[in-house]
mmCIF file of C-alpha atoms in Angstrom:
data_model
loop_
_atom_site.group_PDB
_atom_site.id
_atom_site.type_symbol
_atom_site.label_atom_id
_atom_site.label_comp_id
_atom_site.label_asym_id
_atom_site.label_seq_id
_atom_site.Cartn_x
_atom_site.Cartn_y
_atom_site.Cartn_z
ATOM 1 C CA MET M 1 -10.262 -21.877 76.260
ATOM 2 C CA ILE M 2 -6.964 -23.123 75.445
ATOM 3 C CA GLY M 3 -4.573 -24.867 77.812
ATOM 4 C CA VAL M 4 -1.085 -26.420 77.415
ATOM 5 C CA LEU M 5 -0.101 -29.713 78.876
ATOM 6 C CA VAL M 6 3.689 -30.172 78.707
ATOM 7 C CA ILE M 7 4.565 -33.882 79.054
ATOM 8 C CA SER M 8 7.990 -35.036 80.031
ATOM 9 C CA HIS M 9 9.264 -38.598 80.893
ATOM 10 C CA GLY M 10 9.760 -38.077 84.735
ATOM 11 C CA SER M 11 12.463 -38.956 87.058
ATOM 12 C CA ARG M 12 13.081 -39.835 90.746
ATOM 13 C CA SER M 13 15.836 -37.286 90.637
ATOM 14 C CA ALA M 14 14.717 -33.931 91.920
ATOM 15 C CA ASP M 15 17.107 -32.258 89.902
ATOM 16 C CA TRP M 16 15.920 -33.723 86.521
ATOM 17 C CA VAL M 17 12.591 -32.507 87.353
ATOM 18 C CA ARG M 18 13.637 -29.053 88.584
ATOM 19 C CA LEU M 19 15.435 -28.511 85.151
ATOM 20 C CA VAL M 20 12.310 -29.278 83.338
ATOM 21 C CA ASP M 21 10.228 -27.185 85.527
ATOM 22 C CA GLU M 22 12.660 -24.355 84.954
ATOM 23 C CA ALA M 23 12.685 -24.737 81.240
ATOM 24 C CA ILE M 24 8.647 -24.674 81.144
ATOM 25 C CA GLU M 25 8.465 -21.317 83.369
ATOM 26 C CA PRO M 26 9.286 -19.005 80.320
ATOM 27 C CA LEU M 27 6.602 -20.510 78.510
ATOM 28 C CA ARG M 28 4.070 -19.384 81.042
ATOM 29 C CA ALA M 29 5.297 -15.824 80.610
ATOM 30 C CA ARG M 30 4.989 -15.893 76.879
ATOM 31 C CA VAL M 31 1.802 -17.484 75.958
ATOM 32 C CA PRO M 32 -1.602 -16.244 77.328
ATOM 33 C CA TYR M 33 -2.690 -19.590 78.280
ATOM 34 C CA PRO M 34 -2.626 -21.770 81.592
ATOM 35 C CA VAL M 35 0.262 -24.214 81.369
ATOM 36 C CA TYR M 36 0.631 -27.723 83.288
ATOM 37 C CA ALA M 37 3.798 -29.552 83.443
ATOM 38 C CA SER M 38 3.126 -33.131 83.689
ATOM 39 C CA TYR M 39 5.321 -36.333 83.740
ATOM 40 C CA LEU M 40 4.523 -39.764 82.301
ATOM 41 C CA GLU M 41 5.610 -41.537 85.210
ATOM 42 C CA LEU M 42 7.725 -41.358 88.669
ATOM 43 C CA VAL M 43 6.546 -37.634 89.746
ATOM 44 C CA GLU M 44 3.524 -38.520 91.986
ATOM 45 C CA GLY M 45 0.845 -35.828 91.874
ATOM 46 C CA ARG M 46 1.962 -34.350 88.504
ATOM 47 C CA LEU M 47 1.159 -37.341 86.238
ATOM 48 C CA ILE M 48 -0.728 -36.743 82.872
ATOM 49 C CA GLN M 49 -3.996 -37.305 84.262
ATOM 50 C CA ASP M 50 -3.440 -34.640 87.261
ATOM 51 C CA GLY M 51 -2.561 -32.204 84.347
ATOM 52 C CA ILE M 52 -5.487 -32.815 82.348
ATOM 53 C CA ASP M 53 -7.896 -32.512 85.466
ATOM 54 C CA ALA M 54 -6.282 -29.489 86.708
ATOM 55 C CA LEU M 55 -6.548 -27.612 83.083
ATOM 56 C CA GLU M 56 -9.990 -28.684 82.618
ATOM 57 C CA ALA M 57 -11.113 -27.694 86.021
ATOM 58 C CA LEU M 58 -10.053 -24.009 84.757
ATOM 59 C CA GLY M 59 -12.554 -24.160 81.743
ATOM 60 C CA VAL M 60 -9.846 -25.535 79.050
ATOM 61 C CA ARG M 61 -11.740 -27.057 76.316
ATOM 62 C CA ASP M 62 -8.732 -26.885 73.645
ATOM 63 C CA LEU M 63 -5.861 -28.970 75.038
ATOM 64 C CA ILE M 64 -2.414 -28.221 73.289
ATOM 65 C CA VAL M 65 -0.331 -31.247 74.188
ATOM 66 C CA LEU M 66 3.414 -30.639 73.907
ATOM 67 C CA PRO M 67 5.634 -33.746 74.278
ATOM 68 C CA LEU M 68 8.945 -32.955 75.626
ATOM 69 C CA PHE M 69 10.815 -35.923 74.105
ATOM 70 C CA VAL M 70 13.646 -35.989 71.635
ATOM 71 C CA SER M 71 12.076 -37.917 68.683
ATOM 72 C CA SER M 72 8.895 -38.704 67.020
ATOM 73 C CA GLY M 73 10.038 -42.218 67.055
ATOM 74 C CA SER M 74 9.741 -42.322 70.717
ATOM 75 C CA THR M 75 7.460 -45.207 71.767
ATOM 76 C CA HIS M 76 6.255 -43.120 74.816
ATOM 77 C CA ILE M 77 4.746 -40.538 72.172
ATOM 78 C CA GLU M 78 2.873 -43.397 70.436
ATOM 79 C CA GLU M 79 1.391 -44.674 73.805
ATOM 80 C CA ILE M 80 0.563 -41.119 75.073
ATOM 81 C CA SER M 81 -1.059 -40.048 71.934
ATOM 82 C CA TRP M 82 -3.402 -43.357 71.876
ATOM 83 C CA ALA M 83 -4.217 -42.778 75.551
ATOM 84 C CA LEU M 84 -5.207 -39.070 74.855
ATOM 85 C CA GLY M 85 -7.479 -40.406 72.140
ATOM 86 C CA ALA M 86 -5.380 -38.739 69.340
ATOM 87 C CA LYS M 87 -4.634 -42.225 67.901
ATOM 88 C CA ALA M 88 -6.770 -44.989 67.303
ATOM 89 C CA THR M 89 -4.490 -47.733 68.089
ATOM 90 C CA CYS M 90 -0.991 -48.144 69.671
ATOM 91 C CA ARG M 91 1.313 -50.343 67.712
ATOM 92 C CA PHE M 92 2.478 -52.192 70.784
ATOM 93 C CA GLU M 93 1.332 -53.360 74.260
ATOM 94 C CA THR M 94 1.386 -50.637 76.524
ATOM 95 C CA ASP M 95 0.608 -50.307 80.493
ATOM 96 C CA LEU M 96 -0.980 -47.122 80.013
ATOM 97 C CA THR M 97 -4.773 -47.004 79.985
ATOM 98 C CA PRO M 98 -6.959 -44.284 78.438
ATOM 99 C CA PHE M 99 -7.006 -40.933 80.118
ATOM 100 C CA ARG M 100 -10.273 -39.234 81.149
ATOM 101 C CA VAL M 101 -10.148 -36.074 78.742
ATOM 102 C CA SER M 102 -13.060 -34.011 77.664
ATOM 103 C CA ALA M 103 -11.204 -31.270 75.840
ATOM 104 C CA ARG M 104 -10.334 -31.356 72.192
ATOM 105 C CA VAL M 105 -6.508 -32.620 72.126
ATOM 106 C CA SER M 106 -4.102 -30.988 69.559
ATOM 107 C CA LEU M 107 -0.609 -32.711 69.690
ATOM 108 C CA CYS M 108 2.673 -30.640 68.994
ATOM 109 C CA ALA M 109 5.575 -32.513 67.245
ATOM 110 C CA PRO M 110 8.272 -33.262 69.769
ATOM 111 C CA ILE M 111 11.838 -31.934 69.619
ATOM 112 C CA ASP M 112 13.409 -34.000 66.500
ATOM 113 C CA ALA M 113 16.127 -32.037 64.505
ATOM 114 C CA ASP M 114 14.813 -28.442 65.368
ATOM 115 C CA GLU M 115 17.084 -25.613 64.543
ATOM 116 C CA ASP M 116 16.971 -24.305 68.199
ATOM 117 C CA VAL M 117 18.080 -27.814 69.265
ATOM 118 C CA ILE M 118 20.893 -27.915 66.757
ATOM 119 C CA GLU M 119 22.245 -24.520 68.473
ATOM 120 C CA ILE M 120 21.875 -26.172 71.654
ATOM 121 C CA LEU M 121 23.829 -29.325 70.711
ATOM 122 C CA TYR M 122 26.548 -27.052 69.141
ATOM 123 C CA GLU M 123 27.001 -24.773 72.244
ATOM 124 C CA LYS M 124 27.094 -27.821 74.691
ATOM 125 C CA MET M 125 29.879 -29.693 72.740
ATOM 126 C CA LEU M 126 31.751 -26.629 71.435
ATOM 127 C CA PRO M 127 34.042 -26.615 74.594
ATOM 128 C CA LEU M 128 35.528 -29.973 73.283
ATOM 129 C CA SER M 129 36.057 -28.932 69.791
ATOM 130 C CA ARG M 130 39.744 -28.011 68.797
ATOM 131 C CA HIS M 131 40.157 -28.231 65.013
ATOM 132 C CA PRO M 132 36.637 -28.920 63.458
ATOM 133 C CA SER M 133 38.157 -29.933 59.967
ATOM 134 C CA ASP M 134 39.914 -32.758 61.872
ATOM 135 C CA GLU M 135 36.622 -34.075 63.930
ATOM 136 C CA LEU M 136 33.796 -36.416 63.671
ATOM 137 C CA VAL M 137 30.630 -35.589 65.527
ATOM 138 C CA LEU M 138 28.578 -38.553 66.757
ATOM 139 C CA VAL M 139 25.006 -37.636 67.898
ATOM 140 C CA VAL M 140 23.897 -40.197 70.231
ATOM 141 C CA GLY M 141 20.272 -40.786 70.973
ATOM 142 C CA HIS M 142 18.062 -43.454 72.963
ATOM 143 C CA GLY M 143 16.728 -45.207 69.628
ATOM 144 C CA SER M 144 14.485 -48.160 69.400
ATOM 145 C CA VAL M 145 14.276 -51.593 68.168
ATOM 146 C CA LEU M 146 10.902 -51.755 67.188
ATOM 147 C CA LYS M 147 10.142 -51.734 63.376
ATOM 148 C CA GLY M 148 8.831 -48.313 62.239
ATOM 149 C CA PHE M 149 10.077 -46.369 65.274
ATOM 150 C CA HIS M 150 13.686 -47.355 64.526
ATOM 151 C CA ARG M 151 13.624 -45.751 61.164
ATOM 152 C CA VAL M 152 12.134 -42.478 62.616
ATOM 153 C CA TRP M 153 14.746 -42.414 65.272
ATOM 154 C CA ARG M 154 17.604 -42.874 62.689
ATOM 155 C CA ASP M 155 15.951 -40.301 60.567
ATOM 156 C CA CYS M 156 15.861 -37.800 63.433
ATOM 157 C CA LEU M 157 19.384 -38.377 64.590
ATOM 158 C CA GLU M 158 20.960 -38.307 61.160
ATOM 159 C CA ARG M 159 19.113 -35.104 60.463
ATOM 160 C CA ALA M 160 20.682 -33.486 63.798
ATOM 161 C CA ALA M 161 24.114 -35.084 62.865
ATOM 162 C CA GLU M 162 24.147 -33.314 59.476
ATOM 163 C CA ARG M 163 22.744 -29.999 60.653
ATOM 164 C CA LEU M 164 25.493 -30.121 63.458
ATOM 165 C CA ARG M 165 28.053 -30.756 60.983
ATOM 166 C CA VAL M 166 27.323 -27.807 58.676
ATOM 167 C CA ARG M 167 26.717 -25.566 61.964
ATOM 168 C CA GLY M 168 30.267 -26.213 63.196
ATOM 169 C CA GLY M 169 32.127 -27.023 60.067
ATOM 170 C CA PHE M 170 32.998 -30.428 61.094
ATOM 171 C CA ALA M 171 34.669 -32.899 58.781
ATOM 172 C CA ALA M 172 31.955 -35.554 59.276
ATOM 173 C CA ALA M 173 29.042 -36.296 61.455
ATOM 174 C CA ASP M 174 27.178 -39.553 62.278
ATOM 175 C CA ALA M 175 23.985 -40.860 64.220
ATOM 176 C CA VAL M 176 24.349 -43.424 67.085
ATOM 177 C CA MET M 177 21.661 -45.229 68.691
ATOM 178 C CA LEU M 178 22.047 -46.988 72.096
ATOM 179 C CA LEU M 179 18.890 -49.157 71.478
ATOM 180 C CA PRO M 180 20.097 -51.258 69.471
ATOM 181 C CA ASP M 181 23.642 -50.652 70.728
ATOM 182 C CA GLN M 182 25.393 -49.240 67.665
ATOM 183 C CA VAL M 183 28.507 -47.862 69.384
ATOM 184 C CA GLU M 184 31.152 -50.491 68.580
ATOM 185 C CA TRP M 185 30.111 -51.062 64.972
ATOM 186 C CA LYS M 186 29.852 -47.221 64.472
ATOM 187 C CA LEU M 187 33.175 -46.458 65.647
ATOM 188 C CA ARG M 188 34.939 -49.573 63.764
ATOM 189 C CA ARG M 189 33.350 -48.134 60.624
ATOM 190 C CA TRP M 190 34.895 -44.604 61.023
ATOM 191 C CA ARG M 191 37.944 -46.002 62.303
ATOM 192 C CA ARG M 192 38.305 -47.808 58.789
ATOM 193 C CA ARG M 193 37.024 -44.844 56.686
ATOM 194 C CA ARG M 194 38.712 -41.891 58.361
ATOM 195 C CA PRO M 195 41.178 -43.098 61.094
ATOM 196 C CA GLU M 196 42.465 -39.554 61.310
ATOM 197 C CA LEU M 197 39.266 -37.925 62.595
ATOM 198 C CA LYS M 198 38.927 -37.121 66.345
ATOM 199 C CA PRO M 199 35.273 -38.273 67.528
ATOM 200 C CA ILE M 200 33.090 -36.174 69.758
ATOM 201 C CA VAL M 201 30.195 -37.388 71.358
ATOM 202 C CA ALA M 202 27.212 -35.349 71.558
ATOM 203 C CA PRO M 203 24.208 -36.710 73.624
ATOM 204 C CA MET M 204 20.745 -35.648 72.339
ATOM 205 C CA PHE M 205 18.874 -35.983 75.589
ATOM 206 C CA VAL M 206 16.666 -33.716 77.197
ATOM 207 C CA SER M 207 18.093 -33.704 80.748
ATOM 208 C CA GLU M 208 21.205 -35.326 82.220
ATOM 209 C CA GLY M 209 20.589 -38.555 84.226
ATOM 210 C CA TYR M 210 21.242 -42.249 84.022
ATOM 211 C CA PHE M 211 21.935 -42.197 80.167
ATOM 212 C CA THR M 212 24.261 -39.229 79.980
ATOM 213 C CA ASP M 213 25.946 -40.156 83.166
ATOM 214 C CA LYS M 214 25.942 -43.929 83.028
ATOM 215 C CA VAL M 215 25.022 -45.760 79.818
ATOM 216 C CA ILE M 216 26.926 -43.344 77.441
ATOM 217 C CA PRO M 217 30.272 -43.418 79.353
ATOM 218 C CA THR M 218 29.913 -47.310 79.740
ATOM 219 C CA ARG M 219 29.360 -47.805 75.962
ATOM 220 C CA PHE M 220 32.301 -45.477 74.753
ATOM 221 C CA HIS M 221 34.608 -46.743 77.570
ATOM 222 C CA GLY M 222 37.935 -47.749 76.291
ATOM 223 C CA TYR M 223 37.474 -45.641 73.126
ATOM 224 C CA ASP M 224 39.281 -42.452 72.380
ATOM 225 C CA VAL M 225 36.403 -40.077 72.344
ATOM 226 C CA ARG M 226 35.643 -36.684 73.502
ATOM 227 C CA TYR M 227 32.550 -36.402 75.839
ATOM 228 C CA ASN M 228 31.222 -34.088 78.572
ATOM 229 C CA GLY M 229 27.816 -35.402 79.220
ATOM 230 C CA ARG M 230 25.696 -32.158 78.680
ATOM 231 C CA SER M 231 22.418 -32.503 77.740
ATOM 232 C CA LEU M 232 20.077 -30.137 76.069
ATOM 233 C CA LEU M 233 18.755 -28.772 79.485
ATOM 234 C CA PRO M 234 19.440 -26.129 80.917
ATOM 235 C CA HIS M 235 19.321 -23.724 78.001
ATOM 236 C CA PRO M 236 16.989 -20.802 77.106
ATOM 237 C CA LEU M 237 16.589 -21.964 73.547
ATOM 238 C CA LEU M 238 14.494 -25.136 74.677
ATOM 239 C CA SER M 239 12.063 -22.793 76.477
ATOM 240 C CA ARG M 240 11.910 -20.817 72.995
ATOM 241 C CA TRP M 241 11.483 -24.062 71.135
ATOM 242 C CA MET M 242 8.419 -24.986 73.329
ATOM 243 C CA ALA M 243 7.057 -21.316 72.841
ATOM 244 C CA ARG M 244 7.284 -21.666 69.188
ATOM 245 C CA ARG M 245 5.575 -24.957 68.919
ATOM 246 C CA VAL M 246 2.596 -23.944 71.400
ATOM 247 C CA GLU M 247 2.091 -20.626 69.429
ATOM 248 C CA ALA M 248 2.057 -22.512 66.058
ATOM 249 C CA LYS M 249 -0.707 -24.873 67.233
ATOM 250 C CA ALA M 250 -2.760 -22.121 69.050
ATOM 251 C CA LYS M 251 -2.690 -20.293 65.449
ATOM 252 C CA GLU M 252 -3.808 -23.486 63.889
ATOM 253 C CA LEU M 253 -6.719 -23.655 66.368
ATOM 254 C CA GLU M 254 -7.608 -20.326 65.975
ATOM 255 C CA THR M 255 -7.727 -20.594 62.211
ATOM 256 C CA ASP M 256 -9.919 -23.717 62.304
ATOM 257 C CA GLY M 257 -12.154 -21.829 64.537
ATOM 258 C CA GLN M 258 -12.563 -19.091 62.306
ATOM 259 C CA ALA M 259 -12.993 -21.509 59.502
ATOM 260 C CA SER M 260 -15.751 -23.207 61.324
ATOM 261 C CA GLU M 261 -17.738 -19.789 62.062
ATOM 262 C CA THR M 262 -17.341 -18.810 58.319
ATOM 263 C CA HIS M 263 -19.465 -22.246 57.542
ATOM 264 C CA LEU M 264 -22.032 -21.802 60.104
#
Protein backbone atom coordinates (compact mmCIF):
# COMPACT_ATOMS: atom_id res chain seq x y z
CA MET A 1 0.00 0.00 0.00
CA ILE A 2 1.24 3.45 -0.96
CA GLY A 3 1.06 6.47 1.32
CA VAL A 4 2.14 10.08 0.80
CA LEU A 5 4.05 12.12 3.36
CA VAL A 6 4.25 15.81 2.47
CA ILE A 7 6.97 17.60 4.44
CA SER A 8 7.07 21.37 4.87
CA HIS A 9 9.29 23.48 7.09
CA GLY A 10 6.68 24.59 9.59
CA SER A 11 5.96 27.88 11.29
CA ARG A 12 4.57 29.29 14.53
CA SER A 13 2.11 31.23 12.37
CA ALA A 14 -1.27 29.50 12.15
CA ASP A 15 -1.91 31.30 8.84
CA TRP A 16 1.33 29.87 7.38
CA VAL A 17 0.32 26.34 8.34
CA ARG A 18 -3.23 26.88 7.10
CA LEU A 19 -2.02 27.91 3.63
CA VAL A 20 0.10 24.78 3.35
CA ASP A 21 -2.74 22.56 4.57
CA GLU A 22 -5.16 24.11 2.09
CA ALA A 23 -2.71 23.52 -0.77
CA ILE A 24 -2.36 19.86 0.20
CA GLU A 25 -6.12 19.23 0.43
CA PRO A 26 -6.68 18.94 -3.37
CA LEU A 27 -3.93 16.31 -3.46
CA ARG A 28 -6.07 14.08 -1.25
CA ALA A 29 -8.92 14.38 -3.73
CA ARG A 30 -6.72 13.58 -6.72
CA VAL A 31 -4.63 10.60 -5.62
CA PRO A 32 -6.00 7.27 -4.30
CA TYR A 33 -3.56 7.13 -1.39
CA PRO A 34 -3.63 8.39 2.18
CA VAL A 35 -1.88 11.76 2.46
CA TYR A 36 -0.36 13.21 5.64
CA ALA A 37 0.82 16.81 5.89
CA SER A 38 3.82 16.93 8.21
CA TYR A 39 6.28 19.60 9.30
CA LEU A 40 9.99 19.61 10.05
CA GLU A 41 9.52 21.71 13.17
CA LEU A 42 7.29 24.10 15.13
CA VAL A 43 3.97 22.27 14.54
CA GLU A 44 3.59 19.95 17.51
CA GLY A 45 1.63 16.77 16.91
CA ARG A 46 2.23 16.95 13.15
CA LEU A 47 5.96 16.42 12.88
CA ILE A 48 7.59 14.01 10.44
CA GLN A 49 7.60 11.08 12.85
CA ASP A 50 3.91 11.66 13.56
CA GLY A 51 3.22 11.37 9.85
CA ILE A 52 5.27 8.21 9.43
CA ASP A 53 3.54 6.57 12.38
CA ALA A 54 0.06 7.54 11.16
CA LEU A 55 0.63 6.24 7.62
CA GLU A 56 2.28 3.01 8.70
CA ALA A 57 -0.61 2.39 11.11
CA LEU A 58 -2.85 2.41 8.03
CA GLY A 59 -0.74 -0.32 6.44
CA VAL A 60 1.47 1.84 4.21
CA ARG A 61 4.54 -0.06 3.01
CA ASP A 62 5.63 2.27 0.20
CA LEU A 63 6.10 5.81 1.47
CA ILE A 64 6.21 8.58 -1.13
CA VAL A 65 7.87 11.60 0.48
CA LEU A 66 7.15 14.96 -1.12
CA PRO A 67 9.38 17.79 0.18
CA LEU A 68 7.56 21.11 -0.09
CA PHE A 69 10.80 23.07 -0.26
CA VAL A 70 11.97 25.47 -2.96
CA SER A 71 15.33 24.02 -3.99
CA SER A 72 17.22 20.75 -4.16
CA GLY A 73 20.01 22.80 -2.57
CA SER A 74 18.08 23.08 0.69
CA THR A 75 20.05 21.69 3.62
CA HIS A 76 16.72 20.60 5.10
CA ILE A 77 16.22 18.16 2.25
CA GLU A 78 19.69 16.73 2.89
CA GLU A 79 19.08 16.13 6.59
CA ILE A 80 15.55 14.83 6.11
CA SER A 81 16.72 12.40 3.40
CA TRP A 82 19.42 11.10 5.73
CA ALA A 83 17.06 10.79 8.71
CA LEU A 84 14.61 8.84 6.54
CA GLY A 85 17.36 6.43 5.51
CA ALA A 86 17.31 7.56 1.87
CA LYS A 87 20.93 8.80 2.13
CA ALA A 88 23.81 7.05 3.83
CA THR A 89 25.32 10.25 5.23
CA CYS A 90 24.50 13.88 5.89
CA ARG A 91 27.13 16.32 4.65
CA PHE A 92 26.87 18.57 7.70
CA GLU A 93 26.07 18.29 11.38
CA THR A 94 22.33 18.09 12.05
CA ASP A 95 20.09 18.05 15.11
CA LEU A 96 17.84 15.47 13.47
CA THR A 97 18.05 11.85 14.54
CA PRO A 98 17.03 8.92 12.32
CA PHE A 99 13.29 8.44 12.08
CA ARG A 100 11.57 5.17 12.92
CA VAL A 101 10.38 4.00 9.53
CA SER A 102 9.61 0.49 8.27
CA ALA A 103 8.14 1.43 4.89
CA ARG A 104 10.22 1.72 1.75
CA VAL A 105 10.94 5.42 1.24
CA SER A 106 10.73 7.03 -2.22
CA LEU A 107 11.71 10.69 -2.36
CA CYS A 108 10.21 13.15 -4.84
CA ALA A 109 12.15 16.14 -6.13
CA PRO A 110 11.34 19.51 -4.53
CA ILE A 111 9.97 22.55 -6.37
CA ASP A 112 13.11 23.78 -8.17
CA ALA A 113 12.28 25.61 -11.44
CA ASP A 114 9.16 23.62 -12.36
CA GLU A 115 7.01 25.16 -15.10
CA ASP A 116 3.92 25.34 -12.86
CA VAL A 117 5.96 27.27 -10.33
CA ILE A 118 7.25 29.67 -12.99
CA GLU A 119 3.64 30.39 -13.91
CA ILE A 120 2.85 31.12 -10.25
CA LEU A 121 5.82 33.48 -9.97
CA TYR A 122 4.72 35.25 -13.13
CA GLU A 123 1.12 35.71 -11.98
CA LYS A 124 2.19 36.97 -8.55
CA MET A 125 4.61 39.58 -9.92
CA LEU A 126 2.52 40.61 -12.95
CA PRO A 127 0.68 43.47 -11.14
CA LEU A 128 4.09 45.13 -10.65
CA SER A 129 5.00 45.05 -14.34
CA ARG A 130 4.29 47.99 -16.64
CA HIS A 131 6.64 47.67 -19.63
CA PRO A 132 8.42 44.26 -19.61
CA SER A 133 10.94 45.36 -22.23
CA ASP A 134 12.23 47.94 -19.74
CA GLU A 135 12.24 45.68 -16.67
CA LEU A 136 14.72 43.49 -14.77
CA VAL A 137 13.28 40.59 -12.79
CA LEU A 138 15.21 39.55 -9.67
CA VAL A 139 14.20 36.10 -8.42
CA VAL A 140 15.08 36.00 -4.72
CA GLY A 141 15.57 32.77 -2.76
CA HIS A 142 16.96 31.71 0.59
CA GLY A 143 20.24 30.25 -0.70
CA SER A 144 23.10 28.63 1.21
CA VAL A 145 26.73 29.33 2.00
CA LEU A 146 27.65 25.65 2.20
CA LYS A 147 29.81 24.21 -0.55
CA GLY A 148 27.76 22.17 -2.98
CA PHE A 149 24.45 23.46 -1.67
CA HIS A 150 25.29 27.00 -2.81
CA ARG A 151 25.81 25.85 -6.40
CA VAL A 152 22.53 23.93 -6.50
CA TRP A 153 20.65 26.92 -5.11
CA ARG A 154 22.31 29.18 -7.67
CA ASP A 155 21.41 26.88 -10.56
CA CYS A 156 17.81 26.56 -9.37
CA LEU A 157 17.27 30.31 -9.04
CA GLU A 158 19.04 31.07 -12.32
CA ARG A 159 16.86 28.59 -14.20
CA ALA A 160 13.76 30.11 -12.62
CA ALA A 161 14.91 33.63 -13.50
CA GLU A 162 15.57 32.77 -17.14
CA ARG A 163 12.25 30.94 -17.55
CA LEU A 164 10.45 33.86 -15.96
CA ARG A 165 12.22 36.28 -18.30
CA VAL A 166 11.08 34.30 -21.32
CA ARG A 167 7.56 33.85 -19.95
CA GLY A 168 7.00 37.57 -19.46
CA GLY A 169 9.17 38.98 -22.23
CA PHE A 170 11.29 40.91 -19.74
CA ALA A 171 14.52 42.62 -20.76
CA ALA A 172 16.63 40.72 -18.25
CA ALA A 173 16.45 38.52 -15.17
CA ASP A 174 18.82 37.40 -12.46
CA ALA A 175 18.98 35.24 -9.34
CA VAL A 176 19.62 36.71 -5.90
CA MET A 177 20.32 34.76 -2.71
CA LEU A 178 19.73 36.02 0.79
CA LEU A 179 22.36 33.62 2.12
CA PRO A 180 24.97 34.78 1.33
CA ASP A 181 23.60 38.30 1.04
CA GLN A 182 23.86 39.09 -2.67
CA VAL A 183 21.40 41.97 -2.85
CA GLU A 184 23.79 44.93 -2.87
CA TRP A 185 26.37 43.63 -5.33
CA LYS A 186 23.73 42.29 -7.72
CA LEU A 187 21.95 45.64 -7.79
CA ARG A 188 25.24 47.49 -8.25
CA ARG A 189 26.21 45.22 -11.14
CA TRP A 190 22.89 45.73 -12.94
CA ARG A 191 23.05 49.45 -12.29
CA ARG A 192 26.40 49.51 -14.13
CA ARG A 193 25.33 47.21 -16.95
CA ARG A 194 21.75 48.34 -17.59
CA PRO A 195 20.94 51.44 -15.54
CA GLU A 196 17.76 52.07 -17.50
CA LEU A 197 16.05 48.85 -16.34
CA LYS A 198 13.43 48.94 -13.59
CA PRO A 199 13.97 46.09 -11.08
CA ILE A 200 11.07 43.88 -9.97
CA VAL A 201 11.70 41.57 -7.01
CA ALA A 202 10.01 38.14 -7.22
CA PRO A 203 10.33 36.12 -3.98
CA MET A 204 10.64 32.36 -4.52
CA PHE A 205 9.30 31.25 -1.15
CA VAL A 206 6.58 28.69 -0.42
CA SER A 207 4.54 30.91 1.87
CA GLU A 208 4.58 34.45 3.17
CA GLY A 209 6.23 35.02 6.52
CA TYR A 210 9.41 36.28 8.12
CA PHE A 211 11.54 36.26 4.96
CA THR A 212 8.96 37.82 2.64
CA ASP A 213 7.66 40.31 5.21
CA LYS A 214 10.85 41.28 7.03
CA VAL A 215 14.12 40.07 5.51
CA ILE A 216 13.57 40.93 1.84
CA PRO A 217 12.12 44.42 2.45
CA THR A 218 15.02 45.14 4.82
CA ARG A 219 17.67 43.97 2.34
CA PHE A 220 16.18 46.05 -0.50
CA HIS A 221 15.46 49.10 1.67
CA GLY A 222 16.68 52.28 0.02
CA TYR A 223 16.75 50.80 -3.47
CA ASP A 224 14.27 51.71 -6.19
CA VAL A 225 12.62 48.33 -6.73
CA ARG A 226 9.06 47.08 -7.06
CA TYR A 227 8.03 44.40 -4.58
CA ASN A 228 4.71 43.09 -3.29
CA GLY A 229 5.90 40.22 -1.06
CA ARG A 230 3.61 37.63 -2.66
CA SER A 231 4.81 34.04 -2.20
CA LEU A 232 3.92 30.88 -4.14
CA LEU A 233 0.99 30.12 -1.84
CA PRO A 234 -1.88 30.39 -2.16
CA HIS A 235 -2.21 29.14 -5.73
CA PRO A 236 -3.94 26.05 -7.25
CA LEU A 237 -0.97 25.34 -9.50
CA LEU A 238 1.14 24.40 -6.49
CA SER A 239 -1.46 21.74 -5.66
CA ARG A 240 -1.21 20.51 -9.24
CA TRP A 241 2.58 20.41 -8.95
CA MET A 242 2.28 18.20 -5.86
CA ALA A 243 -0.12 15.85 -7.61
CA ARG A 244 2.16 15.53 -10.65
CA ARG A 245 5.16 14.70 -8.46
CA VAL A 246 3.23 12.06 -6.49
CA GLU A 247 1.64 10.48 -9.56
CA ALA A 248 5.01 10.21 -11.32
CA LYS A 249 6.61 8.57 -8.28
CA ALA A 250 3.68 6.19 -7.86
CA LYS A 251 4.03 5.16 -11.50
CA GLU A 252 7.73 4.45 -10.89
CA LEU A 253 6.82 2.24 -7.93
CA GLU A 254 4.21 0.42 -9.99
CA THR A 255 6.71 -0.18 -12.80
CA ASP A 256 9.32 -1.42 -10.32
CA GLY A 257 6.77 -3.77 -8.81
CA GLN A 258 5.81 -5.20 -12.19
CA ALA A 259 9.47 -5.70 -13.07
CA SER A 260 10.06 -7.55 -9.80
CA GLU A 261 7.10 -9.85 -10.46
CA THR A 262 8.43 -10.57 -13.96
CA HIS A 263 11.71 -11.81 -12.51
CA LEU A 264 10.15 -14.05 -9.85
